Coordinates of C-alpha atoms and ligand atoms in Angstrom, one line a residue:
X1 CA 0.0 0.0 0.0
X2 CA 1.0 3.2 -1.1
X3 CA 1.2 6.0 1.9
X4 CA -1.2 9.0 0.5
X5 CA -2.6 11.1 3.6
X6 CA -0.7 14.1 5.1
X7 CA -1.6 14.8 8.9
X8 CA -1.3 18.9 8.9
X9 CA -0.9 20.7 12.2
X10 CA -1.5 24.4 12.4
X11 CA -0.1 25.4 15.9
X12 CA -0.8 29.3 17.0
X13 CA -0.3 30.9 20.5
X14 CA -3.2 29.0 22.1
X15 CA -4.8 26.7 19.4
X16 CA -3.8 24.4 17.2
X17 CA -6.1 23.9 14.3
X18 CA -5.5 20.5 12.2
X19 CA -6.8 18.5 9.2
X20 CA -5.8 14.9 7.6
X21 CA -6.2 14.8 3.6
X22 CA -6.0 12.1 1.6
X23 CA -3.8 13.2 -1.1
X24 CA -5.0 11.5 -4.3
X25 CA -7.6 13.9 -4.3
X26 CA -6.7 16.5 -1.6
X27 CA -10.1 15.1 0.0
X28 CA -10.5 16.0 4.1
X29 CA -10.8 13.1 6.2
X30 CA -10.9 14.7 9.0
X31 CA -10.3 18.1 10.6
X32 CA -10.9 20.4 13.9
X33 CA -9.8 22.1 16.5
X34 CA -8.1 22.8 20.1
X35 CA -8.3 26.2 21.3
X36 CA -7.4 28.1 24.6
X37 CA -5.1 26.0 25.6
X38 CA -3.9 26.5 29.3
X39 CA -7.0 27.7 30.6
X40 CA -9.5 25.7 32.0
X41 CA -11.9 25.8 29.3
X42 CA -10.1 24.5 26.9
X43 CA -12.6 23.1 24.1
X44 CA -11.6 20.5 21.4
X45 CA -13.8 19.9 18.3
X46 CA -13.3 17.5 15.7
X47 CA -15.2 16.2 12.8
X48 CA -14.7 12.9 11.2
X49 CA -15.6 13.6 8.2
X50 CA -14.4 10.2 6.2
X51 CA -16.7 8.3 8.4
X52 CA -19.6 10.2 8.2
X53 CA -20.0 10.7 11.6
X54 CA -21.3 14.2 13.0
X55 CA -18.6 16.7 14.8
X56 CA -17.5 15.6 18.6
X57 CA -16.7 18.8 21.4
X58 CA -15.4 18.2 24.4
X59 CA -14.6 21.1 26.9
X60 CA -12.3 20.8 29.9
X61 CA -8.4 22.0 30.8
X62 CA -5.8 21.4 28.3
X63 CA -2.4 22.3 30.0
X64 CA -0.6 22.9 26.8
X65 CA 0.5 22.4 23.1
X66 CA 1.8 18.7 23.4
X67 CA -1.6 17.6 25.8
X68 CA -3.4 19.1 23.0
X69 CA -2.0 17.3 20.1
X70 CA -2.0 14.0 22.4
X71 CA -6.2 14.7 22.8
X72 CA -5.9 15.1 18.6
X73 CA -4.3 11.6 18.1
X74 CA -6.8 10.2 20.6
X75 CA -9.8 11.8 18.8
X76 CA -7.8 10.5 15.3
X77 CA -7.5 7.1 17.0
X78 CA -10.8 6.4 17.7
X79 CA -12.3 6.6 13.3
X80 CA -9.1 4.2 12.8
X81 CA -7.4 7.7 11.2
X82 CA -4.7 7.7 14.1
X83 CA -1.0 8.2 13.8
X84 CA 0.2 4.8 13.6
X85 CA -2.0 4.4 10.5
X86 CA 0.0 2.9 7.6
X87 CA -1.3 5.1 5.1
X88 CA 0.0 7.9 7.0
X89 CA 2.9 9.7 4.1
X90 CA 4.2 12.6 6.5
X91 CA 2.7 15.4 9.1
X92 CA 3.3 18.8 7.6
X93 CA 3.6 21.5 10.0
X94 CA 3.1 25.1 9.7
X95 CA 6.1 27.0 10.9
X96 CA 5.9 30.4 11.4
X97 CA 9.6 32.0 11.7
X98 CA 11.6 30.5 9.3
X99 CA 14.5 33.6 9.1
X100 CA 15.8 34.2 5.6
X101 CA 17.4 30.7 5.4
X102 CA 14.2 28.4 4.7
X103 CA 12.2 29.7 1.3
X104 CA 10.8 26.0 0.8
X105 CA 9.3 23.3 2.7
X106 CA 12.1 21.4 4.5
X107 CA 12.0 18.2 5.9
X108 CA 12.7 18.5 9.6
X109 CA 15.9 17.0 11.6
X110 CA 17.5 18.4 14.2
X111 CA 19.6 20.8 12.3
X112 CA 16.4 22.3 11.4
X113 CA 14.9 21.6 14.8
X114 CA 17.7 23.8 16.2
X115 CA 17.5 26.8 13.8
X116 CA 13.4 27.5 14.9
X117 CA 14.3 27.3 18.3
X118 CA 17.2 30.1 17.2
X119 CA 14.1 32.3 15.5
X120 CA 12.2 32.0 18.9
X121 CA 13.1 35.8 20.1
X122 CA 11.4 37.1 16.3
X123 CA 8.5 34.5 16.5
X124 CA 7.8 34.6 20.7
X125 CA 3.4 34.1 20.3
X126 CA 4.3 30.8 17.3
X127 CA 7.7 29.2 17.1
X128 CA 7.4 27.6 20.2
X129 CA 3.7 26.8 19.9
X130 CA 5.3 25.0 16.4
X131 CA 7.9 23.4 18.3
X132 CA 6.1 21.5 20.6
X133 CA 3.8 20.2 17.6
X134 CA 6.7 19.1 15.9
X135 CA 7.7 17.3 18.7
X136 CA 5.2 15.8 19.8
X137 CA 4.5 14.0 16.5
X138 CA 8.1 12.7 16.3
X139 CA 7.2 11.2 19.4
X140 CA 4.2 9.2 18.2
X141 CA 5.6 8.4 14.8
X142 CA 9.5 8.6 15.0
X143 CA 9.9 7.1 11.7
X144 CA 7.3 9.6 9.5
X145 CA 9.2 12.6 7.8
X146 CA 7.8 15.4 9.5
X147 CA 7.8 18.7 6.9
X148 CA 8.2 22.3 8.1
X149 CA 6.4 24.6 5.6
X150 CA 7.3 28.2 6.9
X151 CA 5.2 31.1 6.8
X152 CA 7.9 33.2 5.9
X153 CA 9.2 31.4 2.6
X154 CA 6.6 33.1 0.1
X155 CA 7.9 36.7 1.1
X156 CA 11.9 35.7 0.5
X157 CA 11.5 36.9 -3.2
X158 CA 10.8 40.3 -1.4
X159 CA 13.7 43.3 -3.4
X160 CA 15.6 44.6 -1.0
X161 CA 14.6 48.0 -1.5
X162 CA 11.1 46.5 0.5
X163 CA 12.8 43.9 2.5
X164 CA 15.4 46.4 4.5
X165 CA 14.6 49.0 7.3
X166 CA 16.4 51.8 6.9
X167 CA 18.9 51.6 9.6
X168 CA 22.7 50.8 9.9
X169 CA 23.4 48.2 7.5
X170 CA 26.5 46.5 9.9
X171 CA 24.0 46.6 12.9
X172 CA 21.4 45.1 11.1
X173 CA 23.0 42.2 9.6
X174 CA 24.8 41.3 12.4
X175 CA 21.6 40.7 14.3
X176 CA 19.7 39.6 11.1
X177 CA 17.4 42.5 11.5
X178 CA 15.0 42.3 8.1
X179 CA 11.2 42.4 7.1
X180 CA 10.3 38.7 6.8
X181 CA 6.7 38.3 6.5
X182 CA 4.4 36.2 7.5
X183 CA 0.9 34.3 6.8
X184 CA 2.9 33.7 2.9
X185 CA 1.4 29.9 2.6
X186 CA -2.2 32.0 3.1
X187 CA -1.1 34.9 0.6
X188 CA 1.1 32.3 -2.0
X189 CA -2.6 30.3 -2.2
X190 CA -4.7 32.9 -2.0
X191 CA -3.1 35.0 -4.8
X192 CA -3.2 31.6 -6.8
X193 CA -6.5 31.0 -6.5
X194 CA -7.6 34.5 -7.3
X195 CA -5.8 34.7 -11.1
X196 CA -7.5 31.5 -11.4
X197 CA -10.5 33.1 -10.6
X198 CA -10.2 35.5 -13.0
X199 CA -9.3 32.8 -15.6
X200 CA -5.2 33.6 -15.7
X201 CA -2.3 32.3 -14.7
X202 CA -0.8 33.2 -11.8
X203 CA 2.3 35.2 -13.9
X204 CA -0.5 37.4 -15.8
X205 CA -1.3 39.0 -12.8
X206 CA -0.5 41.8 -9.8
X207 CA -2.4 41.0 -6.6
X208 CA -3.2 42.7 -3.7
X209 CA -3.9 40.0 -0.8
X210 CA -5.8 41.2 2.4
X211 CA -5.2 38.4 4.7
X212 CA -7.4 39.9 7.8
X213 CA -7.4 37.0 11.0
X214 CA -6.7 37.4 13.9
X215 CA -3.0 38.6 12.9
X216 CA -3.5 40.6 9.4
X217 CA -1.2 41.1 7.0
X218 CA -1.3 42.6 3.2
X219 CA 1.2 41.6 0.4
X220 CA 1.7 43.0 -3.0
X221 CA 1.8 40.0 -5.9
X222 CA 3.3 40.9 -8.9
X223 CA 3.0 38.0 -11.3
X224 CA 3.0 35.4 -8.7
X225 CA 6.5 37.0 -6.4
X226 CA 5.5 38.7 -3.4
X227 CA 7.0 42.2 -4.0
X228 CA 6.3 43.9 -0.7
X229 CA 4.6 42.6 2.7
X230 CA 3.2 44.5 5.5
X231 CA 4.6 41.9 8.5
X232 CA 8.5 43.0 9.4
X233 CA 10.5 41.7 11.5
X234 CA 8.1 40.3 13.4
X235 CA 4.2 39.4 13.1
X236 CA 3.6 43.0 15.0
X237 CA 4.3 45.4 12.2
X238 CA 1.8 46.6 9.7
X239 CA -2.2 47.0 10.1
X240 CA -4.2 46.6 13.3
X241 CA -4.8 43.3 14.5
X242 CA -6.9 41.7 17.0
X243 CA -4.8 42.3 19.8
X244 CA -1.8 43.6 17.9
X245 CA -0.9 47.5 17.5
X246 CA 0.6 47.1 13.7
X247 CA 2.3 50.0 12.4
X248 CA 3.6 52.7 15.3
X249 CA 6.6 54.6 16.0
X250 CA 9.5 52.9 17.2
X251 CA 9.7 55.9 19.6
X252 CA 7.0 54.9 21.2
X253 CA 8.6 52.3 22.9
X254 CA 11.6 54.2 24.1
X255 CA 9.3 56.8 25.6
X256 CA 7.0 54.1 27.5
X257 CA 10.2 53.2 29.0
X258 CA 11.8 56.1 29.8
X259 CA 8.4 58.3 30.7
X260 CA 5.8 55.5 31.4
X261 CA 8.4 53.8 33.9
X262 CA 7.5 50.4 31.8
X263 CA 10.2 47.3 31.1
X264 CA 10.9 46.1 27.9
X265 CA 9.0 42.8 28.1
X266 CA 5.8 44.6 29.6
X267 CA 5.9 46.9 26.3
X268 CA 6.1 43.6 24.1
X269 CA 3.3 42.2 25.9
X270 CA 1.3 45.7 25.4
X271 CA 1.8 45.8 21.8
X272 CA 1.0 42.6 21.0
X273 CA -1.1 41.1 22.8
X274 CA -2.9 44.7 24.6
X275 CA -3.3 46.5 21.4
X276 CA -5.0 46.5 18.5
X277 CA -8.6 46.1 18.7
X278 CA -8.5 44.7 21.9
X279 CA -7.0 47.9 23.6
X280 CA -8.9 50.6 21.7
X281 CA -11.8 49.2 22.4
X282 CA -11.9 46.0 24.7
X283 CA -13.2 43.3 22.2
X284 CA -11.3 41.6 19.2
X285 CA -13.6 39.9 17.3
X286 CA -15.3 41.6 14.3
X287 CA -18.1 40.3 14.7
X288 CA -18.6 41.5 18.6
X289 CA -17.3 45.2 17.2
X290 CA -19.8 45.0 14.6
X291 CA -22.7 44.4 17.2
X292 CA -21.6 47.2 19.4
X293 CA -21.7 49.7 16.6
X294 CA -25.3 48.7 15.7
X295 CA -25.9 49.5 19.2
X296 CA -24.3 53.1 18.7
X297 CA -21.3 51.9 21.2
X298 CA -18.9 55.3 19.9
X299 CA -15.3 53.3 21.3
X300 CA -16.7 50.3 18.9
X301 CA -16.4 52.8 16.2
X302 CA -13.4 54.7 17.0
X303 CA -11.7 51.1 17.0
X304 CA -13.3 50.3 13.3
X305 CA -12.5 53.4 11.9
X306 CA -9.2 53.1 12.6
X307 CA -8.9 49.5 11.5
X308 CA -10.1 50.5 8.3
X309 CA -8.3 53.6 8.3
X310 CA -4.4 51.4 8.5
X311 CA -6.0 49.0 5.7
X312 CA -7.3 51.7 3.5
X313 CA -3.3 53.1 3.6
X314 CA -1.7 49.9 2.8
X315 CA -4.2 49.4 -0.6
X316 CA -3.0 52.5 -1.9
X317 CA 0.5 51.7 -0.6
X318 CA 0.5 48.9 -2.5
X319 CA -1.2 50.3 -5.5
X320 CA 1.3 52.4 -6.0
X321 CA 4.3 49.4 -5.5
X322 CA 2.5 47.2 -8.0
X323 CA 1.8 50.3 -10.3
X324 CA -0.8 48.0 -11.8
X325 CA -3.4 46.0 -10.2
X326 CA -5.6 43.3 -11.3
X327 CA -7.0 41.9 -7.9
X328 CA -8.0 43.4 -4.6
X329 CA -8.8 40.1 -2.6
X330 CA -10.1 39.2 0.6
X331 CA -9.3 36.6 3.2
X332 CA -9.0 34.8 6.7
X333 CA -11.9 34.9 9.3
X334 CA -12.1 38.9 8.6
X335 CA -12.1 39.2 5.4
X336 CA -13.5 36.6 4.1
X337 CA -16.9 37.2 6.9
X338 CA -16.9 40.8 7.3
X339 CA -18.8 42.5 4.5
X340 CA -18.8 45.7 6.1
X341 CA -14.8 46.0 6.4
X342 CA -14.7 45.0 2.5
X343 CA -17.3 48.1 1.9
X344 CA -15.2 50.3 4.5
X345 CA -11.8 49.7 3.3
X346 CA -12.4 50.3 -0.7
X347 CA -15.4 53.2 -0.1
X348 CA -14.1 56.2 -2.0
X349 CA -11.3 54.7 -3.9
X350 CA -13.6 54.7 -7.8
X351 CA -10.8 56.8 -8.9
X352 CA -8.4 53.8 -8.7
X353 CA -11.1 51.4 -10.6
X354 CA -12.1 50.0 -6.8
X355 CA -15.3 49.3 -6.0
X356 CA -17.3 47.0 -4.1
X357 CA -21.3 45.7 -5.1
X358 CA -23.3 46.1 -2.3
X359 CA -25.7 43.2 -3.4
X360 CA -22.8 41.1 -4.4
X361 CA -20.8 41.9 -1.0
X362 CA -23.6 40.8 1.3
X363 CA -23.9 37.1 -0.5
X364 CA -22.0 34.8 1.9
X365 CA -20.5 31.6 1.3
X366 CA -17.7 29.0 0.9
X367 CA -16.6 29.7 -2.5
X368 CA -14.1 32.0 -4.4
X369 CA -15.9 35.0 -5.7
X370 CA -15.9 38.7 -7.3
X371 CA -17.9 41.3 -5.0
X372 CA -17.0 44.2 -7.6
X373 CA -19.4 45.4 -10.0
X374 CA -19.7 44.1 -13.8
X375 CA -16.8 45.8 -15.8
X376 CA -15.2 46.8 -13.1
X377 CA -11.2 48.2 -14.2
X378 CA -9.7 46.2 -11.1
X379 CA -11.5 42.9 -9.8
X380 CA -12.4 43.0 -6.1
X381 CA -12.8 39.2 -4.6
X382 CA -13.7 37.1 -1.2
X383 CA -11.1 33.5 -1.9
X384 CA -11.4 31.5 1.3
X385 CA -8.1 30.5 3.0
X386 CA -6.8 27.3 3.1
X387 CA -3.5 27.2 4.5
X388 CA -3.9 23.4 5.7
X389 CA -4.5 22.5 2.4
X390 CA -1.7 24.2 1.0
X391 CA 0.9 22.8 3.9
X392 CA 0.0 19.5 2.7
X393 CA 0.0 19.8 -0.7
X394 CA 3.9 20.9 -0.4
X395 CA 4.7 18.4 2.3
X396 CA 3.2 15.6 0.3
X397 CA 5.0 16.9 -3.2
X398 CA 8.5 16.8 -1.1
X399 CA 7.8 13.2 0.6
X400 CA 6.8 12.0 -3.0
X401 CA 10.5 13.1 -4.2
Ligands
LIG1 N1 -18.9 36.2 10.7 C1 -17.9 36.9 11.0 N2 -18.0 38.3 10.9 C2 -17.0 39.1 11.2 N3 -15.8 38.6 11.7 C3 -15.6 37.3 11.8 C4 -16.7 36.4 11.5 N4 -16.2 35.1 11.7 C5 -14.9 35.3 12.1 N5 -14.6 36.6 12.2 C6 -13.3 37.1 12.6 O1 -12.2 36.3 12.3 C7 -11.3 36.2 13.3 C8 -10.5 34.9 13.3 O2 -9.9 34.7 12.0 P1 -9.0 33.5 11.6 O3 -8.5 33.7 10.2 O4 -9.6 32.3 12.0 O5 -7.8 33.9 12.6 P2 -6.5 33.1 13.2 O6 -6.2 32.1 12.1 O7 -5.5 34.2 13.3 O8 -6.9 32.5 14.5 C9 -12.1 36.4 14.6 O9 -11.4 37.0 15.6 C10 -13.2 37.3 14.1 O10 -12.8 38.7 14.4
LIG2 C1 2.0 35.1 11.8 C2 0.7 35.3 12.4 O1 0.3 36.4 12.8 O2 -0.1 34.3 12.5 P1 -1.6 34.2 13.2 O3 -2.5 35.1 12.4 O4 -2.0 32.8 13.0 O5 -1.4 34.7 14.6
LIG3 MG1 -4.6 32.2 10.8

């Protein structure tokens, strides 16, 4: 028997999010969730779907990462899809810090092991979350190739003239200070699937991706190479973010230490995880904000506006970088749900050829799909994420070498 199925794990800060495809037709066999890990309502949900069956939740304390993907291979286990399944070809993990060294997937030994444990300092909310994945499921199944497909590689084709900040060149390359970029399996797919939308390849056209999460990031796509990326150094830089600040001056830092009294690592835990839309106005999910604004809740507003204000600047950024655009597209839980941040971030921009269609904006669902009006100059579209697909589709095309 022929191993065809690629066990894809998808760890973040608290969550790991996972799917199992059978690769002969890049069906889902199964696929769900873990989130807030370490508290004690941790909740796991997983659906079966080879078998049928309906989705199973179960709510309780999960300690951490490796309990977590120990309660996965249990669930797995019990529809006979577990790890020690001969069919099993690899697990693909999503790695978010991969430094400039990675720019494809790599099978993982402990060379590799060691240099994502060096990137933990530029990665602090991810690389460790990854690493304990990766561990764990050598653990289970010592002798399955396990496949790091880094979040980073997509952006490497970044022109320096993007890539560098604009500081001492010795300083920064002795400590490896660049923009790296993240989310790039999300904006290498998406960007993909939206020329093939539009019935071209992907080297006929210039993108602008919106992936809009709970991180965000934007990329300019020029005939398939990301030219430009809104995530830096870290995943803080660039537009607002759940509970991210995005884009602020470096000063600020310097005088929240020297004025506010503050230490370093209280700053870093203020801008990235007390910022954003969570400290302008207390909630980080769109759809809560959106609620609150129906209910005239003016901080709610204040927090949108300026969301939509930080997006709005990196479209015409971005514009202006590709010189040309085809595609305005929209994706991740945001942007791919939130009709009235598509409307907000395009409204007044006709000049450029961008518009949204009301009617066509409001139609939800699962599918790539234009929102723009008929003979539109530049096409505005919703593609759906699907970075677990993506992970596996590389890991299983480097096993298959
Ligand atoms: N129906 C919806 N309307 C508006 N926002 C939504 C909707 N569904 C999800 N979201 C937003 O999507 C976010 C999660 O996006 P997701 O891409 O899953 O993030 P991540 O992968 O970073 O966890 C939520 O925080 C929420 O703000
Ligand atoms: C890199 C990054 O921000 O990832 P996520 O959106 O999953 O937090
Ligand atoms: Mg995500």
């Amino acid at each position: 028997m022929t191993a065809t199925r690629v066990l894809v794990l998808n760890s973040g800060s608290s969550s790991v999010k996972y799917q199992l495809l059978d690769m002969r037709d890049s069906s889902r066999l199964a696929s769900g969730l873990v989130e807030r890990i370490g508290e004690q309502s941790s909740r796991l949900a997983h659906t079966p779907l080879a078998t049928g069956g309906g989705s199973r939740e179960w709510t309780g304390p999960i300690a951490d990462h490796d309990a977590a993907l120990k309660a996965v291979a249990e669930e797995l286990a019990k529809d006979g899809l577990g790890l020690d399944s001969p069919e099993l070809a690899a697990v693909g993990h999503r790695v978010v810090h991969g430094g400039k060294h990675f720019t494809e997937p790599t099978v993982i030994d402990d060379a590799v092991l060691a240099e994502i444990e060096r990137l933990i300092p530029v990665a602090p909310l991810h690389n460790p979350a990854n690493l304990t994945g990766i561990r764990t499921a050598t653990a289970l199944r010592p002798d399955l190739p396990q496949v790091a497909v880094f979040d980073t590689a997509f952006h490497t084709t970044m022109p320096e003239s993007a890539a560098r900040y604009a500081i001492d060149v010795e300083t920064a390359d002795a400590h490896r200070v660049r923009r790296y970029g993240f989310h790039g399996t999300s904006h290498a797919y998406v960007s993909r699937a939206t020329a093939k939308l539009l019935g071209k390849a992907p080297e006929e056209v210039n993108v602008i991706v919106l992936h809009l999460g709970n991180g965000a990031s934007a990329s300019a796509v020029e005939r398939g190479r990301c030219v430009d990326t809104s995530m830096g150094l870290t995943p803080l830089e660039g537009l607002v973010m759940g509970t991210r600040s995005g884009d602020t001056d470096p000063a600020v830092i310097f005088h929240l230490a020297r004025v506010g009294g503050m230490s370093i690592d209280e700053i870093d835990t203020l801008l990235n995880k007390k910022s954003g839309l969570v400290g302008l106005c207390g909630d980080n999910d769109m759809r809560e904000i959106r609620r609150r604004i129906d209910e005239g809740d003016a901080r709610a507003k204040l927090a949108f506006d300026i969301y939509i204000h930080r997006l709005k600047k990196y479209i015409g950024a971005y514009y202006a970088v590709l010189g040309h655009v085809d595609a305005v597209v929209f994706t991740a839980g945001v942007g791919e749900n939130a009709a009235p941040v598509r409307a907000a971030a395009l409204a007044g921009l006709d000049s450029l050829g961008l518009a949204v269609d009301a009617g066509r904006n409001a139609v939800r669902g699962d599918e790539p799909r234009l929102i723009s009006p008929a003979g539109a100059r530049v096409a505005v579209a919703v593609v759906p994420t699907d970075e677990e697909l993506e992970i596996a589709t590389q890991t299983y095309a480097l096993v298959r070498r």
